[in-house]
Amino acid sequence: MPELPEVAALRDFLDEHLVGHGIVRVLPVAVSVLKTYEPPLSAVEGRTVTAVGRYGKFLDIDADGVHLVTHLARAGWLQWKDRLPDGPPRPGKGPLALRVALETGQGFDLTEAGTQKRLAVYVVGDPGEVPGVARLGPDPMAADFTEARLAELLAGERRRLKGALRDQSLLAGVGNAYSDEILHAARMSPFKPAGSLTEEETGRLHQALRKTLGEALERSRGVAAGRLKAEKKSGLRVHGRTGEACPVCGDTIREVSFSDSSLQYCPTCQTGGKPLADRRMSRLLR
């Protein structure tokens, strides 16, 4: 799933390639992708892109006051085309969900792999009309996201740290991969109760949040849209690296499986050397 650093890089890429250009056609290929009906999708056609924004994991293309807002979900992606194919795309079983064409002949496709179709597109007068945007918590890379603000958010939180970090209403933009990376950098168990952190631990988590996301943002800056997935994977230390050696201590990276996802962690760095039980058994091995 694209997370804050990748969506920020896509925003920068689209800002460079879209702003000042006119949208001549928006072609939905997968009917399920469109989540709003008024104004219609055609409302952005004939308008000039004036800005591209980001809200958490949402991309916002402002076409002179009409906003095309996209959430790429788990398996969605944006593919830029210097020259779009001639003729309209054919609906079918392929990954193509929606195509946006510019007056230059350039444009982009929104694609989604797999069978779980969750990619979402909204056409609204204001991004705040999108339910997912309206419920977003603070952006962890914002200048005013202080250690005190993090402590305030976690106070009284009963969930485990892993789940809390992924909650978009608590923090905007952190998903499965970067929550693993942040917790590894903070040397904390993903199952640690989020509301139990000491002042020192809160400071450590805040520093890990900002440093991990900041480094990923720097790695992604200027990278073409088609290479962002590979760039993300190359920078991950524990996520997706089950069985490999931890780059910090050399211990073997382990995995906990859930029904539809998994997490990775280092026992030595994060859990005092103790392996975590499979989450399907719902507790930490003592």
mmCIF file of N, CA, C and O in Angstrom, residues 86-160:
data_model
loop_
_atom_site.group_PDB
_atom_site.id
_atom_site.type_symbol
_atom_site.label_atom_id
_atom_site.label_comp_id
_atom_site.label_asym_id
_atom_site.label_seq_id
_atom_site.Cartn_x
_atom_site.Cartn_y
_atom_site.Cartn_z
ATOM 1 N N ASP A 86 -4.230 5.476 -28.205
ATOM 2 C CA ASP A 86 -5.348 6.014 -28.975
ATOM 3 C C ASP A 86 -6.617 5.206 -28.680
ATOM 4 O O ASP A 86 -6.558 3.990 -28.494
ATOM 5 N N GLY A 87 -7.746 5.892 -28.669
ATOM 6 C CA GLY A 87 -9.014 5.202 -28.441
ATOM 7 C C GLY A 87 -9.283 4.976 -26.975
ATOM 8 O O GLY A 87 -8.363 4.959 -26.141
ATOM 9 N N PRO A 88 -10.539 4.805 -26.614
ATOM 10 C CA PRO A 88 -10.911 4.579 -25.214
ATOM 11 C C PRO A 88 -10.483 3.199 -24.735
ATOM 12 O O PRO A 88 -10.436 2.251 -25.522
ATOM 13 N N PRO A 89 -10.153 3.070 -23.455
ATOM 14 C CA PRO A 89 -9.804 1.748 -22.921
ATOM 15 C C PRO A 89 -11.024 0.848 -22.872
ATOM 16 O O PRO A 89 -12.157 1.313 -22.748
ATOM 17 N N ARG A 90 -10.798 -0.435 -22.997
ATOM 18 C CA ARG A 90 -11.889 -1.400 -22.973
ATOM 19 C C ARG A 90 -12.094 -1.955 -21.568
ATOM 20 O O ARG A 90 -11.145 -2.434 -20.944
ATOM 21 N N PRO A 91 -13.324 -1.893 -21.067
ATOM 22 C CA PRO A 91 -13.595 -2.509 -19.763
ATOM 23 C C PRO A 91 -13.315 -4.005 -19.832
ATOM 24 O O PRO A 91 -13.547 -4.645 -20.859
ATOM 25 N N GLY A 92 -12.816 -4.537 -18.760
ATOM 26 C CA GLY A 92 -12.505 -5.964 -18.732
ATOM 27 C C GLY A 92 -12.007 -6.376 -17.379
ATOM 28 O O GLY A 92 -12.279 -5.721 -16.368
ATOM 29 N N LYS A 93 -11.240 -7.458 -17.348
ATOM 30 C CA LYS A 93 -10.756 -8.003 -16.092
ATOM 31 C C LYS A 93 -9.344 -7.547 -15.757
ATOM 32 O O LYS A 93 -8.746 -8.029 -14.798
ATOM 33 N N GLY A 94 -8.802 -6.619 -16.530
ATOM 34 C CA GLY A 94 -7.455 -6.137 -16.272
ATOM 35 C C GLY A 94 -7.393 -5.183 -15.100
ATOM 36 O O GLY A 94 -8.411 -4.854 -14.480
ATOM 37 N N PRO A 95 -6.197 -4.675 -14.779
ATOM 38 C CA PRO A 95 -6.019 -3.814 -13.602
ATOM 39 C C PRO A 95 -6.455 -2.366 -13.805
ATOM 40 O O PRO A 95 -6.583 -1.632 -12.827
ATOM 41 N N LEU A 96 -6.679 -1.927 -15.042
ATOM 42 C CA LEU A 96 -7.011 -0.525 -15.292
ATOM 43 C C LEU A 96 -8.354 -0.161 -14.679
ATOM 44 O O LEU A 96 -9.369 -0.824 -14.924
ATOM 45 N N ALA A 97 -8.351 0.917 -13.873
ATOM 46 C CA ALA A 97 -9.576 1.366 -13.212
ATOM 47 C C ALA A 97 -10.085 2.691 -13.750
ATOM 48 O O ALA A 97 -11.292 2.921 -13.848
ATOM 49 N N LEU A 98 -9.156 3.620 -14.084
ATOM 50 C CA LEU A 98 -9.570 4.947 -14.532
ATOM 51 C C LEU A 98 -8.421 5.592 -15.298
ATOM 52 O O LEU A 98 -7.255 5.389 -14.964
ATOM 53 N N ARG A 99 -8.757 6.372 -16.338
ATOM 54 C CA ARG A 99 -7.749 7.066 -17.136
ATOM 55 C C ARG A 99 -8.061 8.557 -17.178
ATOM 56 O O ARG A 99 -9.213 8.956 -17.372
ATOM 57 N N VAL A 100 -7.025 9.372 -16.997
ATOM 58 C CA VAL A 100 -7.149 10.827 -17.085
ATOM 59 C C VAL A 100 -6.268 11.306 -18.224
ATOM 60 O O VAL A 100 -5.063 11.030 -18.243
ATOM 61 N N ALA A 101 -6.872 12.021 -19.189
ATOM 62 C CA ALA A 101 -6.152 12.489 -20.375
ATOM 63 C C ALA A 101 -6.033 14.001 -20.369
ATOM 64 O O ALA A 101 -7.003 14.711 -20.070
ATOM 65 N N LEU A 102 -4.841 14.494 -20.696
ATOM 66 C CA LEU A 102 -4.582 15.932 -20.792
ATOM 67 C C LEU A 102 -4.625 16.396 -22.242
ATOM 68 O O LEU A 102 -4.566 15.599 -23.174
ATOM 69 N N GLU A 103 -4.651 17.702 -22.406
ATOM 70 C CA GLU A 103 -4.677 18.273 -23.754
ATOM 71 C C GLU A 103 -3.374 18.035 -24.500
ATOM 72 O O GLU A 103 -3.313 18.120 -25.725
ATOM 73 N N THR A 104 -2.322 17.691 -23.782
ATOM 74 C CA THR A 104 -1.012 17.432 -24.400
ATOM 75 C C THR A 104 -0.896 16.040 -25.000
ATOM 76 O O THR A 104 0.092 15.733 -25.668
ATOM 77 N N GLY A 105 -1.881 15.175 -24.715
ATOM 78 C CA GLY A 105 -1.776 13.776 -25.119
ATOM 79 C C GLY A 105 -1.192 12.915 -24.022
ATOM 80 O O GLY A 105 -1.177 11.687 -24.112
ATOM 81 N N GLN A 106 -0.683 13.554 -22.975
ATOM 82 C CA GLN A 106 -0.174 12.828 -21.812
ATOM 83 C C GLN A 106 -1.333 12.521 -20.858
ATOM 84 O O GLN A 106 -2.472 12.919 -21.072
ATOM 85 N N GLY A 107 -1.017 11.833 -19.782
ATOM 86 C CA GLY A 107 -2.034 11.541 -18.781
ATOM 87 C C GLY A 107 -1.582 10.420 -17.875
ATOM 88 O O GLY A 107 -0.406 10.057 -17.847
ATOM 89 N N PHE A 108 -2.520 9.884 -17.136
ATOM 90 C CA PHE A 108 -2.174 8.789 -16.242
ATOM 91 C C PHE A 108 -3.328 7.802 -16.110
ATOM 92 O O PHE A 108 -4.496 8.136 -16.333
ATOM 93 N N ASP A 109 -2.954 6.575 -15.759
ATOM 94 C CA ASP A 109 -3.911 5.520 -15.454
ATOM 95 C C ASP A 109 -3.867 5.223 -13.966
ATOM 96 O O ASP A 109 -2.787 5.213 -13.354
ATOM 97 N N LEU A 110 -5.022 4.967 -13.402
ATOM 98 C CA LEU A 110 -5.105 4.403 -12.063
ATOM 99 C C LEU A 110 -5.370 2.916 -12.224
ATOM 100 O O LEU A 110 -6.322 2.521 -12.905
ATOM 101 N N THR A 111 -4.518 2.100 -11.634
ATOM 102 C CA THR A 111 -4.650 0.652 -11.768
ATOM 103 C C THR A 111 -4.775 0.018 -10.392
ATOM 104 O O THR A 111 -4.384 0.601 -9.375
ATOM 105 N N GLU A 112 -5.311 -1.190 -10.368
ATOM 106 C CA GLU A 112 -5.437 -1.920 -9.107
ATOM 107 C C GLU A 112 -5.291 -3.408 -9.371
ATOM 108 O O GLU A 112 -6.053 -3.992 -10.148
ATOM 109 N N ALA A 113 -4.306 -3.999 -8.725
ATOM 110 C CA ALA A 113 -4.071 -5.435 -8.866
ATOM 111 C C ALA A 113 -4.967 -6.216 -7.911
ATOM 112 O O ALA A 113 -5.518 -5.665 -6.958
ATOM 113 N N GLY A 114 -5.094 -7.510 -8.155
ATOM 114 C CA GLY A 114 -5.828 -8.376 -7.243
ATOM 115 C C GLY A 114 -7.331 -8.340 -7.449
ATOM 116 O O GLY A 114 -7.862 -7.652 -8.322
ATOM 117 N N THR A 115 -8.017 -9.076 -6.592
ATOM 118 C CA THR A 115 -9.473 -9.208 -6.713
ATOM 119 C C THR A 115 -10.235 -8.312 -5.753
ATOM 120 O O THR A 115 -11.420 -8.064 -5.945
ATOM 121 N N GLN A 116 -9.576 -7.833 -4.699
ATOM 122 C CA GLN A 116 -10.237 -6.949 -3.742
ATOM 123 C C GLN A 116 -10.134 -5.509 -4.242
ATOM 124 O O GLN A 116 -9.114 -4.852 -4.078
ATOM 125 N N LYS A 117 -11.191 -5.036 -4.856
ATOM 126 C CA LYS A 117 -11.188 -3.719 -5.481
ATOM 127 C C LYS A 117 -11.574 -2.641 -4.462
ATOM 128 O O LYS A 117 -12.744 -2.455 -4.151
ATOM 129 N N ARG A 118 -10.554 -1.939 -3.955
ATOM 130 C CA ARG A 118 -10.789 -0.920 -2.932
ATOM 131 C C ARG A 118 -10.323 0.473 -3.354
ATOM 132 O O ARG A 118 -10.525 1.438 -2.613
ATOM 133 N N LEU A 119 -9.677 0.576 -4.506
ATOM 134 C CA LEU A 119 -9.267 1.884 -5.003
ATOM 135 C C LEU A 119 -10.497 2.778 -5.105
ATOM 136 O O LEU A 119 -11.556 2.341 -5.570
ATOM 137 N N ALA A 120 -10.369 4.031 -4.671
ATOM 138 C CA ALA A 120 -11.528 4.915 -4.603
ATOM 139 C C ALA A 120 -11.235 6.268 -5.239
ATOM 140 O O ALA A 120 -10.163 6.839 -5.037
ATOM 141 N N VAL A 121 -12.188 6.772 -6.001
ATOM 142 C CA VAL A 121 -12.100 8.090 -6.627
ATOM 143 C C VAL A 121 -13.349 8.883 -6.265
ATOM 144 O O VAL A 121 -14.465 8.365 -6.344
ATOM 145 N N TYR A 122 -13.143 10.138 -5.862
ATOM 146 C CA TYR A 122 -14.236 11.027 -5.480
ATOM 147 C C TYR A 122 -14.139 12.315 -6.292
ATOM 148 O O TYR A 122 -13.040 12.832 -6.511
ATOM 149 N N VAL A 123 -15.271 12.852 -6.707
ATOM 150 C CA VAL A 123 -15.323 14.180 -7.315
ATOM 151 C C VAL A 123 -16.138 15.061 -6.378
ATOM 152 O O VAL A 123 -17.325 14.810 -6.144
ATOM 153 N N VAL A 124 -15.496 16.083 -5.815
ATOM 154 C CA VAL A 124 -16.126 16.904 -4.785
ATOM 155 C C VAL A 124 -15.748 18.367 -4.963
ATOM 156 O O VAL A 124 -14.779 18.701 -5.650
ATOM 157 N N GLY A 125 -16.512 19.241 -4.324
ATOM 158 C CA GLY A 125 -16.189 20.659 -4.334
ATOM 159 C C GLY A 125 -15.135 21.013 -3.318
ATOM 160 O O GLY A 125 -14.459 22.045 -3.427
ATOM 161 N N ASP A 126 -14.968 20.158 -2.306
ATOM 162 C CA ASP A 126 -13.984 20.378 -1.237
ATOM 163 C C ASP A 126 -13.499 19.023 -0.758
ATOM 164 O O ASP A 126 -14.322 18.127 -0.508
ATOM 165 N N PRO A 127 -12.169 18.807 -0.609
ATOM 166 C CA PRO A 127 -11.668 17.506 -0.151
ATOM 167 C C PRO A 127 -12.261 17.067 1.182
ATOM 168 O O PRO A 127 -12.378 15.867 1.445
ATOM 169 N N GLY A 128 -12.650 18.019 2.022
ATOM 170 C CA GLY A 128 -13.242 17.683 3.307
ATOM 171 C C GLY A 128 -14.563 16.956 3.201
ATOM 172 O O GLY A 128 -15.055 16.403 4.190
ATOM 173 N N GLU A 129 -15.161 16.935 2.014
ATOM 174 C CA GLU A 129 -16.398 16.199 1.802
ATOM 175 C C GLU A 129 -16.159 14.698 1.698
ATOM 176 O O GLU A 129 -17.104 13.911 1.795
ATOM 177 N N VAL A 130 -14.918 14.295 1.462
ATOM 178 C CA VAL A 130 -14.584 12.873 1.402
ATOM 179 C C VAL A 130 -14.506 12.343 2.838
ATOM 180 O O VAL A 130 -13.720 12.856 3.645
ATOM 181 N N PRO A 131 -15.306 11.340 3.196
ATOM 182 C CA PRO A 131 -15.326 10.856 4.585
ATOM 183 C C PRO A 131 -13.949 10.490 5.131
ATOM 184 O O PRO A 131 -13.621 10.807 6.278
ATOM 185 N N GLY A 132 -13.139 9.815 4.314
ATOM 186 C CA GLY A 132 -11.809 9.419 4.779
ATOM 187 C C GLY A 132 -10.904 10.588 5.062
ATOM 188 O O GLY A 132 -10.060 10.532 5.969
ATOM 189 N N VAL A 133 -11.047 11.673 4.311
ATOM 190 C CA VAL A 133 -10.253 12.877 4.551
ATOM 191 C C VAL A 133 -10.754 13.589 5.793
ATOM 192 O O VAL A 133 -9.972 14.076 6.617
ATOM 193 N N ALA A 134 -12.071 13.653 5.947
ATOM 194 C CA ALA A 134 -12.664 14.369 7.075
ATOM 195 C C ALA A 134 -12.262 13.779 8.423
ATOM 196 O O ALA A 134 -12.161 14.512 9.415
ATOM 197 N N ARG A 135 -12.000 12.483 8.462
ATOM 198 C CA ARG A 135 -11.692 11.848 9.752
ATOM 199 C C ARG A 135 -10.198 11.735 10.035
ATOM 200 O O ARG A 135 -9.797 11.183 11.066
ATOM 201 N N LEU A 136 -9.358 12.259 9.145
ATOM 202 C CA LEU A 136 -7.916 12.101 9.324
ATOM 203 C C LEU A 136 -7.410 12.794 10.592
ATOM 204 O O LEU A 136 -7.819 13.900 10.923
ATOM 205 N N GLY A 137 -6.467 12.120 11.248
ATOM 206 C CA GLY A 137 -5.752 12.728 12.353
ATOM 207 C C GLY A 137 -4.647 13.631 11.833
ATOM 208 O O GLY A 137 -4.532 13.864 10.627
ATOM 209 N N PRO A 138 -3.802 14.148 12.707
ATOM 210 C CA PRO A 138 -2.721 15.043 12.286
ATOM 211 C C PRO A 138 -1.682 14.333 11.435
ATOM 212 O O PRO A 138 -1.483 13.120 11.543
ATOM 213 N N ASP A 139 -1.023 15.108 10.587
ATOM 214 C CA ASP A 139 0.061 14.595 9.761
ATOM 215 C C ASP A 139 1.328 14.557 10.607
ATOM 216 O O ASP A 139 1.754 15.585 11.147
ATOM 217 N N PRO A 140 1.950 13.388 10.770
ATOM 218 C CA PRO A 140 3.127 13.288 11.646
ATOM 219 C C PRO A 140 4.339 14.070 11.163
ATOM 220 O O PRO A 140 5.282 14.266 11.915
ATOM 221 N N MET A 141 4.316 14.542 9.907
ATOM 222 C CA MET A 141 5.428 15.332 9.400
ATOM 223 C C MET A 141 5.143 16.829 9.437
ATOM 224 O O MET A 141 5.983 17.634 9.011
ATOM 225 N N ALA A 142 3.986 17.207 9.953
ATOM 226 C CA ALA A 142 3.661 18.627 10.060
ATOM 227 C C ALA A 142 4.562 19.293 11.086
ATOM 228 O O ALA A 142 5.003 18.664 12.064
ATOM 229 N N ALA A 143 4.842 20.572 10.884
ATOM 230 C CA ALA A 143 5.757 21.303 11.774
ATOM 231 C C ALA A 143 5.254 21.340 13.205
ATOM 232 O O ALA A 143 6.048 21.377 14.155
ATOM 233 N N ASP A 144 3.926 21.323 13.380
ATOM 234 C CA ASP A 144 3.371 21.433 14.728
ATOM 235 C C ASP A 144 3.089 20.078 15.377
ATOM 236 O O ASP A 144 2.470 20.006 16.437
ATOM 237 N N PHE A 145 3.569 18.990 14.744
ATOM 238 C CA PHE A 145 3.380 17.676 15.354
ATOM 239 C C PHE A 145 4.529 17.423 16.332
ATOM 240 O O PHE A 145 5.584 16.888 15.979
ATOM 241 N N THR A 146 4.313 17.837 17.555
ATOM 242 C CA THR A 146 5.345 17.780 18.584
ATOM 243 C C THR A 146 5.245 16.501 19.410
ATOM 244 O O THR A 146 4.268 15.747 19.312
ATOM 245 N N GLU A 147 6.239 16.295 20.242
ATOM 246 C CA GLU A 147 6.221 15.170 21.177
ATOM 247 C C GLU A 147 5.015 15.275 22.109
ATOM 248 O O GLU A 147 4.372 14.269 22.425
ATOM 249 N N ALA A 148 4.702 16.485 22.523
ATOM 250 C CA ALA A 148 3.543 16.695 23.397
ATOM 251 C C ALA A 148 2.246 16.323 22.686
ATOM 252 O O ALA A 148 1.321 15.774 23.292
ATOM 253 N N ARG A 149 2.164 16.622 21.392
ATOM 254 C CA ARG A 149 0.967 16.274 20.621
ATOM 255 C C ARG A 149 0.813 14.773 20.522
ATOM 256 O O ARG A 149 -0.301 14.233 20.639
ATOM 257 N N LEU A 150 1.911 14.052 20.332
ATOM 258 C CA LEU A 150 1.858 12.596 20.278
ATOM 259 C C LEU A 150 1.408 12.030 21.616
ATOM 260 O O LEU A 150 0.573 11.122 21.668
ATOM 261 N N ALA A 151 1.945 12.568 22.704
ATOM 262 C CA ALA A 151 1.551 12.108 24.038
ATOM 263 C C ALA A 151 0.059 12.319 24.266
ATOM 264 O O ALA A 151 -0.626 11.464 24.842
ATOM 265 N N GLU A 152 -0.437 13.440 23.797
ATOM 266 C CA GLU A 152 -1.864 13.743 23.920
ATOM 267 C C GLU A 152 -2.714 12.736 23.157
ATOM 268 O O GLU A 152 -3.755 12.277 23.641
ATOM 269 N N LEU A 153 -2.277 12.363 21.954
ATOM 270 C CA LEU A 153 -3.020 11.415 21.134
ATOM 271 C C LEU A 153 -3.042 10.013 21.755
ATOM 272 O O LEU A 153 -4.041 9.295 21.649
ATOM 273 N N LEU A 154 -1.946 9.629 22.391
ATOM 274 C CA LEU A 154 -1.840 8.272 22.935
ATOM 275 C C LEU A 154 -2.407 8.135 24.351
ATOM 276 O O LEU A 154 -2.615 7.019 24.815
ATOM 277 N N ALA A 155 -2.643 9.249 24.995
ATOM 278 C CA ALA A 155 -3.151 9.209 26.378
ATOM 279 C C ALA A 155 -4.489 8.466 26.428
ATOM 280 O O ALA A 155 -5.429 8.795 25.712
ATOM 281 N N GLY A 156 -4.544 7.439 27.259
ATOM 282 C CA GLY A 156 -5.775 6.664 27.404
ATOM 283 C C GLY A 156 -6.031 5.665 26.290
ATOM 284 O O GLY A 156 -7.054 4.973 26.303
ATOM 285 N N GLU A 157 -5.115 5.554 25.337
ATOM 286 C CA GLU A 157 -5.283 4.635 24.209
ATOM 287 C C GLU A 157 -5.114 3.193 24.682
ATOM 288 O O GLU A 157 -4.114 2.843 25.306
ATOM 289 N N ARG A 158 -6.093 2.344 24.392
ATOM 290 C CA ARG A 158 -6.072 0.960 24.867
ATOM 291 C C ARG A 158 -5.522 -0.029 23.849
ATOM 292 O O ARG A 158 -5.246 -1.178 24.187
ATOM 293 N N ARG A 159 -5.386 0.393 22.639
ATOM 294 C CA ARG A 159 -4.901 -0.519 21.601
ATOM 295 C C ARG A 159 -3.388 -0.722 21.677
ATOM 296 O O ARG A 159 -2.684 0.015 22.339
ATOM 297 N N ARG A 160 -2.920 -1.735 20.959
ATOM 298 C CA ARG A 160 -1.490 -1.962 20.832
ATOM 299 C C ARG A 160 -0.904 -0.892 19.917
ATOM 300 O O ARG A 160 -1.595 -0.304 19.080
#
